[in-house]
Coordinates of C-alpha atoms and ligand atoms in Angstrom, one line a residue:
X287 CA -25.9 -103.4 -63.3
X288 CA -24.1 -106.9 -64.1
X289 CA -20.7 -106.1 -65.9
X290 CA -19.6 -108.7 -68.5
X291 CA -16.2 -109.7 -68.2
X292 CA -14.2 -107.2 -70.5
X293 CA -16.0 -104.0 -68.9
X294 CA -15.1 -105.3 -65.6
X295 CA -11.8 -105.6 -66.9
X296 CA -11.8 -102.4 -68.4
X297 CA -12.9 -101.0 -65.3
X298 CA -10.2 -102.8 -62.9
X299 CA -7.8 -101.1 -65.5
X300 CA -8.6 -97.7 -65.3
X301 CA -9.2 -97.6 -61.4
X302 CA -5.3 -96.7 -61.0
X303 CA -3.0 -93.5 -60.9
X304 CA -2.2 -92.7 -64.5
X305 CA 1.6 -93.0 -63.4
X306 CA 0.9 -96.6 -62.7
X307 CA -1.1 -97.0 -65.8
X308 CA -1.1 -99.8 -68.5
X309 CA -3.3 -99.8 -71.6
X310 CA -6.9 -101.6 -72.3
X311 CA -7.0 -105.5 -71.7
X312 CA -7.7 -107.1 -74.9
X313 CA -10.9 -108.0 -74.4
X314 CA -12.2 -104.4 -74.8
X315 CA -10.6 -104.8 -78.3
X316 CA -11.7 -108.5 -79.4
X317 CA -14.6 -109.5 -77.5
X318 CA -18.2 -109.4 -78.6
X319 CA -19.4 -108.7 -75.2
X320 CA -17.5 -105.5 -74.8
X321 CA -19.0 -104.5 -78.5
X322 CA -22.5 -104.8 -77.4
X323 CA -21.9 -102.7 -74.9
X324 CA -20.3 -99.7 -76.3
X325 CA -22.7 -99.8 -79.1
X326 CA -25.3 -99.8 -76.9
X327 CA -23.6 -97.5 -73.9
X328 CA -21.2 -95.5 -76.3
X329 CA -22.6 -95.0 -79.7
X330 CA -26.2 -95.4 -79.1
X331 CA -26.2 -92.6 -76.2
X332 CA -23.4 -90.0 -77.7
X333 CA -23.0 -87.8 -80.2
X334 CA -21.3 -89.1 -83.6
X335 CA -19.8 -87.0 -86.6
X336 CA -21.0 -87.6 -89.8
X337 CA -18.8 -85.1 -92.0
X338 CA -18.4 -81.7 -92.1
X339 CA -21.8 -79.0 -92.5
X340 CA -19.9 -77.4 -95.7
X341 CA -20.3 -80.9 -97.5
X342 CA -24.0 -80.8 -97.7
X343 CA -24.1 -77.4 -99.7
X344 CA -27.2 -77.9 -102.1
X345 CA -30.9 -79.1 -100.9
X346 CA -31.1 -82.6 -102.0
X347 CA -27.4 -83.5 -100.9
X348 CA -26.8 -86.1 -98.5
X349 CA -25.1 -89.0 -96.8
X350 CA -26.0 -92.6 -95.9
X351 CA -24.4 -94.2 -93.0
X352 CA -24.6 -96.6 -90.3
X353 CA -25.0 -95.3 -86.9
X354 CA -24.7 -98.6 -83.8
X355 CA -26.7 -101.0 -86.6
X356 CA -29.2 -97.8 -87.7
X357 CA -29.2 -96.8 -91.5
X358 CA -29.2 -93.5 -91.2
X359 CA -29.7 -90.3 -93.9
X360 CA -28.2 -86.5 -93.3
X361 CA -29.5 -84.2 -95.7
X362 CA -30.1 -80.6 -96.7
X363 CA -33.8 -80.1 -96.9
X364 CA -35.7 -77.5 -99.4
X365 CA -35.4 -75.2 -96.7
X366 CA -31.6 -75.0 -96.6
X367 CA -31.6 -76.9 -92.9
X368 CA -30.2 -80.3 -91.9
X369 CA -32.2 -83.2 -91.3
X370 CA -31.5 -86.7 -90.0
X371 CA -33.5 -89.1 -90.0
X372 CA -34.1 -93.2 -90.6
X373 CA -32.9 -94.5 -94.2
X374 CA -35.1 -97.2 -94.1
X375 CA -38.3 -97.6 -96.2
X376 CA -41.7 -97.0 -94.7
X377 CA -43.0 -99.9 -96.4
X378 CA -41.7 -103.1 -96.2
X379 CA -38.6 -102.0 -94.7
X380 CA -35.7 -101.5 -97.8
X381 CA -32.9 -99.3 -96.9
X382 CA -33.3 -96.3 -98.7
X383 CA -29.8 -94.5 -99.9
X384 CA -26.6 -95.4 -100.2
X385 CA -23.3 -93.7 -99.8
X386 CA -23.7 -89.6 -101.0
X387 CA -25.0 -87.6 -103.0
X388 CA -27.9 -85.2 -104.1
X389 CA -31.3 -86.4 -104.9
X390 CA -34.9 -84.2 -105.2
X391 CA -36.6 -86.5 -103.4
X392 CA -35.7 -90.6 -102.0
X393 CA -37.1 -92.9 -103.9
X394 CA -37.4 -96.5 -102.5
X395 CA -34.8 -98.6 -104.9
X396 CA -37.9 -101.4 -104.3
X397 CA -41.7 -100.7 -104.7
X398 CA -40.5 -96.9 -105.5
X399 CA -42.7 -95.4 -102.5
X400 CA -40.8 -91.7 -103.1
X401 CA -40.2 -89.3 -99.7
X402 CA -39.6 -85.4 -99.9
X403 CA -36.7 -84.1 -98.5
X404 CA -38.7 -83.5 -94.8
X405 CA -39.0 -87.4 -94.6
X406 CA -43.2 -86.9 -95.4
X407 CA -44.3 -89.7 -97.7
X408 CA -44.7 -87.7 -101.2
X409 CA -46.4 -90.9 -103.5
X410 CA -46.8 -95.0 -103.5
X411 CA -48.0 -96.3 -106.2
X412 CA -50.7 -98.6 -106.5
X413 CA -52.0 -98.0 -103.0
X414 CA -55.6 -96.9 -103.6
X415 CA -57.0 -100.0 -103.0
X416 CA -55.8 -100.7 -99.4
X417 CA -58.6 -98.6 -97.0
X418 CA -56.2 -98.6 -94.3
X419 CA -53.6 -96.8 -96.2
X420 CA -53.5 -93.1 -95.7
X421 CA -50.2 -91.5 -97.3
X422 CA -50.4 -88.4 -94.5
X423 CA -49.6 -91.1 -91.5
X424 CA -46.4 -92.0 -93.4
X425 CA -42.6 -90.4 -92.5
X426 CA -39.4 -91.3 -91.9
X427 CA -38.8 -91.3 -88.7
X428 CA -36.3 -88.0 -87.8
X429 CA -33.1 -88.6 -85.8
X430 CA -31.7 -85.4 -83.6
X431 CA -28.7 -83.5 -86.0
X432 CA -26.7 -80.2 -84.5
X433 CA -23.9 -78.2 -86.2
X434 CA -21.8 -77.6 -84.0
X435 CA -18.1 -76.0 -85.4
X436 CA -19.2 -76.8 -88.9
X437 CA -19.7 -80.7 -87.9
X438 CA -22.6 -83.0 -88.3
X439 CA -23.6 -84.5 -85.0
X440 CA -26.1 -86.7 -84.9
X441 CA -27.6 -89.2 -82.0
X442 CA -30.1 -91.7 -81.5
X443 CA -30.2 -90.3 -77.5
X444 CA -33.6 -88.7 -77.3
X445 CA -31.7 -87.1 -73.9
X446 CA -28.3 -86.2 -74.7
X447 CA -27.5 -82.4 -73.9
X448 CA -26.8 -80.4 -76.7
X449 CA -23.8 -80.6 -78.4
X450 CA -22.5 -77.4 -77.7
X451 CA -23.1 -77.9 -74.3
X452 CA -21.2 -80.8 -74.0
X453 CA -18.7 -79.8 -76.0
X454 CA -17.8 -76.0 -74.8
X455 CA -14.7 -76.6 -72.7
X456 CA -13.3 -77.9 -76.4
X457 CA -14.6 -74.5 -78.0
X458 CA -13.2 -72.4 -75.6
X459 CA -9.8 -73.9 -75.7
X460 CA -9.6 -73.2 -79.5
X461 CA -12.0 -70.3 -80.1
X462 CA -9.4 -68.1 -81.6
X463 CA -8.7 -70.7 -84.3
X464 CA -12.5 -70.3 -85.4
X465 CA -12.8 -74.0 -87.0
X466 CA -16.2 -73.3 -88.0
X467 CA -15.2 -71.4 -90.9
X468 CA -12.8 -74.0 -92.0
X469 CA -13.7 -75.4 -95.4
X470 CA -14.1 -79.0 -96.5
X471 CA -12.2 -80.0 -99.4
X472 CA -11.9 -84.0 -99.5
X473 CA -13.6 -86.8 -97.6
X474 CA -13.6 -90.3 -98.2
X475 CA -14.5 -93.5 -96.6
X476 CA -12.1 -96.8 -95.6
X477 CA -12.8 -99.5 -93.7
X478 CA -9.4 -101.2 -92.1
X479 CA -9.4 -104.6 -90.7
X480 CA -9.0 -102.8 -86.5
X481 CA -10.6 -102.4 -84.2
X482 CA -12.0 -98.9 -84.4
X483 CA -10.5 -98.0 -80.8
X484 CA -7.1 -98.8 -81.9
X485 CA -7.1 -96.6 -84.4
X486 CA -8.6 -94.0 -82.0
X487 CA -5.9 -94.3 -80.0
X488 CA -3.3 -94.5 -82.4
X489 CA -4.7 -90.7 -83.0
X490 CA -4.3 -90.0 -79.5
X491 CA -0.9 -90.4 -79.0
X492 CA 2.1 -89.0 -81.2
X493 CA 4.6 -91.9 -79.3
X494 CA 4.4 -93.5 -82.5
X495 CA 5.3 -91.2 -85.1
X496 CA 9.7 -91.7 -85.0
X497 CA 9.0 -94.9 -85.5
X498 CA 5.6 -95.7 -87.1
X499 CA 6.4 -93.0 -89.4
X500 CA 10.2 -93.3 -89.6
X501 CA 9.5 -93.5 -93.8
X502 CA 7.3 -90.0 -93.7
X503 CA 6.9 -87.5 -90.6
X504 CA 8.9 -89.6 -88.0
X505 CA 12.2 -87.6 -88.7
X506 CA 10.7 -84.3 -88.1
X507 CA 8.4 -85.4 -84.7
X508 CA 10.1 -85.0 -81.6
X509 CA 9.0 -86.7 -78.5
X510 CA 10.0 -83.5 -76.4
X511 CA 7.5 -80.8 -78.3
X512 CA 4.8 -83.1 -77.4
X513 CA 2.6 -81.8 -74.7
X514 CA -0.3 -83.9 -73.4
X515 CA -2.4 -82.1 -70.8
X516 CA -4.9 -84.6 -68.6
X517 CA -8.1 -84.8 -70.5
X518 CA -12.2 -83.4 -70.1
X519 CA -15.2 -84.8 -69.9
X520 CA -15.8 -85.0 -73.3
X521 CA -12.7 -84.9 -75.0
X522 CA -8.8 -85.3 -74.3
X523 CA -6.1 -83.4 -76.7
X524 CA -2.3 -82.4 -76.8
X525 CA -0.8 -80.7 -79.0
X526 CA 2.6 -80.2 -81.1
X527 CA 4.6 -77.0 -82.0
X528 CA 5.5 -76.9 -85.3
X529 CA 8.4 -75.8 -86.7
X530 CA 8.5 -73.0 -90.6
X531 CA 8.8 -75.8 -92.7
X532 CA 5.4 -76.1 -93.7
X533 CA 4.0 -72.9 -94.3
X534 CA 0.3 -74.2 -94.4
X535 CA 0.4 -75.6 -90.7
X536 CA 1.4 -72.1 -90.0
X537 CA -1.1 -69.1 -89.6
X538 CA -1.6 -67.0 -92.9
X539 CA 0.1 -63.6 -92.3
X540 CA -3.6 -61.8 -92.7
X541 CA -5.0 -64.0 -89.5
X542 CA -4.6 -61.8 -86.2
X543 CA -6.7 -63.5 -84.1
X544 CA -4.1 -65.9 -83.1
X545 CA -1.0 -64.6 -81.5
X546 CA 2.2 -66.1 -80.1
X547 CA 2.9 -69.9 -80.2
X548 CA -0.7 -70.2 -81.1
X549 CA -0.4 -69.3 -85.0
X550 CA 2.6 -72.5 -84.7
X551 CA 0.5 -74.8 -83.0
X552 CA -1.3 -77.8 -83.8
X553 CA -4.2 -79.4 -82.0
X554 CA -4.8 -83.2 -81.8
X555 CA -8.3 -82.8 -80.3
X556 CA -10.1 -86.5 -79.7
X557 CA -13.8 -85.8 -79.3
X558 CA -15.4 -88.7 -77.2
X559 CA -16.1 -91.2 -79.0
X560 CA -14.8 -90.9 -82.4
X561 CA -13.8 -87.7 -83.6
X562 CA -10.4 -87.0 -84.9
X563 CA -9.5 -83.9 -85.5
X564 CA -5.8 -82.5 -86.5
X565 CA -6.5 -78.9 -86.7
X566 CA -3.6 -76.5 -87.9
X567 CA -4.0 -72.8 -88.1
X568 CA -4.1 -73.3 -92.1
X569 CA -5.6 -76.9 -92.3
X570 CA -7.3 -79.4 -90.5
X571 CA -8.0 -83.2 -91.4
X572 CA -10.1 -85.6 -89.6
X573 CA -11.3 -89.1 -89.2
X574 CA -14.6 -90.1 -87.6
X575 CA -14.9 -93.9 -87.0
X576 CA -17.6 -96.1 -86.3
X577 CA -17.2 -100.3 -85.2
X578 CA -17.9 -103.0 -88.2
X579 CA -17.7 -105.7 -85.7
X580 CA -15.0 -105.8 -83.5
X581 CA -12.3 -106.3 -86.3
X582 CA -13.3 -103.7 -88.5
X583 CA -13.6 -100.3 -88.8
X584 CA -15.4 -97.8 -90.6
X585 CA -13.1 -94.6 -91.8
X586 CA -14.7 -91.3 -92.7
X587 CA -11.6 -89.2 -93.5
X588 CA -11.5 -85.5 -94.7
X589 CA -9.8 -82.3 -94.2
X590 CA -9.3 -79.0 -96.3
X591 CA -8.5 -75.2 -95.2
X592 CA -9.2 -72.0 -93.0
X593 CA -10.5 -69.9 -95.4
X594 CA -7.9 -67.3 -95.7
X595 CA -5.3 -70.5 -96.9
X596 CA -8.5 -72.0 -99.2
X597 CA -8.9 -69.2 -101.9
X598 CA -5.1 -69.1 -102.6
X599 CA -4.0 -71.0 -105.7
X600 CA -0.3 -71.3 -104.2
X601 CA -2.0 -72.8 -100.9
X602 CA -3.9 -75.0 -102.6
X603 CA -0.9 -76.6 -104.3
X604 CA 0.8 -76.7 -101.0
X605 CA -2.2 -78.6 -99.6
X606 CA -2.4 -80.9 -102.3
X607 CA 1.6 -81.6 -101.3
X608 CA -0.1 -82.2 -97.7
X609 CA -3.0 -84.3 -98.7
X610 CA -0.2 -86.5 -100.8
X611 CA 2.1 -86.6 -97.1
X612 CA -1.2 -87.7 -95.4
X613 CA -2.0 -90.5 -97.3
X614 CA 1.4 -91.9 -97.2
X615 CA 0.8 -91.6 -93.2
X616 CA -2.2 -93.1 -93.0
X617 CA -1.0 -96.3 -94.8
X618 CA 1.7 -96.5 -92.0
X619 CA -1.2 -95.9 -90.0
X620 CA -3.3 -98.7 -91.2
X621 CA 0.1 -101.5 -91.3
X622 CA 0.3 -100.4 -87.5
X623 CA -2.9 -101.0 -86.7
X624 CA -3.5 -103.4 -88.4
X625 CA -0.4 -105.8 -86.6
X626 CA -1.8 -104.2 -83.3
X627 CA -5.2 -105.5 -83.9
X628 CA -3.5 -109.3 -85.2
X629 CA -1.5 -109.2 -81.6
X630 CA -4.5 -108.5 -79.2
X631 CA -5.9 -111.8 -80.8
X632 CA -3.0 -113.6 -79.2
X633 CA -3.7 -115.6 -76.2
X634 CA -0.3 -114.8 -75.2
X635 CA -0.6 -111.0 -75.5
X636 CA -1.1 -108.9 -72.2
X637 CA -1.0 -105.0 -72.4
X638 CA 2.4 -103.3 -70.7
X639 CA 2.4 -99.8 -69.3
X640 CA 2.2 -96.4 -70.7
X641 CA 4.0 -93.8 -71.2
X642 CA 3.2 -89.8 -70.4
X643 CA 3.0 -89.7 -73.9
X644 CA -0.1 -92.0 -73.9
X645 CA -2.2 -89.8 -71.5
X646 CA -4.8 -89.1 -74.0
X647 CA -5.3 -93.0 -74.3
X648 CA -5.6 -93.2 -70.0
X649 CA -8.3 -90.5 -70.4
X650 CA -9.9 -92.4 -73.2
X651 CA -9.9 -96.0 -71.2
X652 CA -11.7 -93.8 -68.5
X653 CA -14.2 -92.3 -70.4
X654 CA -15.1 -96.3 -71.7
X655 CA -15.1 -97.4 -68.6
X656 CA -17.2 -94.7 -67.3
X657 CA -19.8 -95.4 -70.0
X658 CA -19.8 -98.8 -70.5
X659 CA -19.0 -99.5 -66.5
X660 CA -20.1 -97.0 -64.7
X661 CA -16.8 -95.8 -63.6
X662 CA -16.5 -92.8 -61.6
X663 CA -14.2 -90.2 -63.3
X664 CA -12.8 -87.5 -61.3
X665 CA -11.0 -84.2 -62.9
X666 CA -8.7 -81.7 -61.6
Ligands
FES748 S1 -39.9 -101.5 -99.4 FE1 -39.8 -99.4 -100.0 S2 -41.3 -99.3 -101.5 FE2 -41.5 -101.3 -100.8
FE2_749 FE1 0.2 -92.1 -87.0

């Protein structure tokens, strides 16, 4: 395989002791290069989270996105199942949907050719005079979709091992939180002027927050209750200890499955590539992210509550007092960002070394290397 210049970069990087470590040259931020090839190597081949399960209650609801330059649909089918498959018109080719919503069947917005929720062509007008046509040879073509946790995953990798599979060392490590039954209560969509892996690993790390967040969290984050473990296969994570005054992060008195330090702990779990997930024992919150180019990126954000917190009129105020907090932190977020993104364009700007704090982002660099490289990872 011939590496461009960025990946080889990338992979010169990562081929070091972590305590000798320094982040991602900035080519693997700015270049178009290293773009095509994690859309191709990255986001083509692994699995990608659309929202959460919960979202999609009703047949007929669905989502539209944009999966490495595919329109994509998710959708809850007459039969209560999800489906995936293309957004794109069987026709002449017209994307289909747009953002979300519920529909009883998908209508073409140009010619009006109208599919049922399965993807099977249901009727096209004016077609009876073409002998070729036969409506039966027409679908959308399907796209592979697995729950896994109360997540959409979907891929465009005819080959990639189940979800689940890949993904158990992350279940196992927080089974007794049971995030499947957490419930969905907001999700948006942003798009910041980043690149998406900034962002990513802004997530990664909690370095930041005394002084990223110094008008919000920062004054309640110390650097010492951090904890940042060496990272999997297919995800890296550390996690904080929090301390009574937010009684949401805290486990609800009526939850016994988690005992100890657990029912104070938070997870920052970072699911390769681009899953975000904060998960508390009474909320969670999330951002999956997806390139626009290499100075974009595209922001699904949500979050809600474990179901013994979400039924609770008092909780819900509380995480409407948490929802308000988390805004306000991800507009510190997005001005951090943001500046990082403006400095890798600098000719002048060369990446400096990390700290242990930054392990998750070392992890991360390794996994992109491995993917987009072929770099050898080894673990413990
Ligand atoms: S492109 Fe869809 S109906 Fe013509
Ligand atoms: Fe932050």
């Amino acid at each position: 395989m011939t590496l461009n210049v960025p990946v080889r970069e990338l992979v010169e990087n990562v081929s070091t002791p972590f305590e000798r470590a320094r982040a991602m040259p900035r080519g693997v931020y700015t270049s178009p290069d290293f773009l095509k090839a994690e859309l191709e190597q990255v986001f083509v081949r692994d699995w990608v989270c659309v929202g959460r399960a919960g979202g999609l209650k009703q047949s007929g609801d669905y989502i539209a996105f944009e999966l490495a330059g595919q329109p994509i649909l998710v959708l809850r089918d007459g039969e209560g199942a999800l489906r995936a498959m293309s957004n794109v018109c069987r026709h002449r080719m017209s994307t289909l949907l747009e953002g979300q919503g519920n529909r009883r069947a998908i209508t073409c917005p140009y010619h009006g050719w109208t599919y049922n929720l399965d993807g099977s062509l249901r009727a096209a007008p004016a077609m009876t005079r073409n002998a070729a046509f036969c409506k039966e040879d027409y679908r959308l073509p399907s796209v592979r979709c697995e729950e896994w946790l109360g997540w959409i995953m979907v891929t465009l990798n005819p080959d990639a091992p189940p979800v689940a599979q890949g993904l158990a060392e992350v279940e196992a490590l927080i089974e007794d939180f049971d995030m499947g039954s957490y419930v969905e209560t907001f999700r948006e969509t942003h798009r910041w002027d980043t690149n998406w892996k900034v962002l990513a690993e802004n997530f990664m790390e909690s370095y930041h927050l005394p002084v990223c967040h110094a008008g919000t969290i920062g004054g309640m984050s110390r650097l010492e209750d951090m904890i940042c473990p060496p990272g999997q296969r297919m995800f890296n994570y550390h996690t904080i200890l929090k301390d009574d005054s937010l009684k949401i992060a805290l486990a609800h008195p009526d939850n016994t499955r988690l005992k100890g330090d657990r029912r104070r702990t938070t997870f920052l779990l970072s699911v390769y590539p681009s899953l975000l997930i904060t998960l508390t024992p009474g909320y969670f919150w999330y951002l999956s992210l997806h390139p626009h180019g290499v100075g974009q990126v595209d922001i699904v954000y949500g979050g809600g509550m474990s179901p013994d917190f979400v039924g609770s009129p008092e909780a819900q105020q509380h995480f409407a007092a948490v929802k308000t907090l988390l805004d306000k932190v991800n507009v510190e977020d997005r001005g951090c960002t943001e500046a990082v993104y403006r400095g890798q364009l600098s000719a002048l700007a060369t990446p400096g070394h990390l700290s242990h704090l930054e392990r998750p982002n070392f992890d991360f660099a390794q996994y992109l290397a491995d993917r987009t490289g072929g770099f050898e990872r080894r673990f413990g």
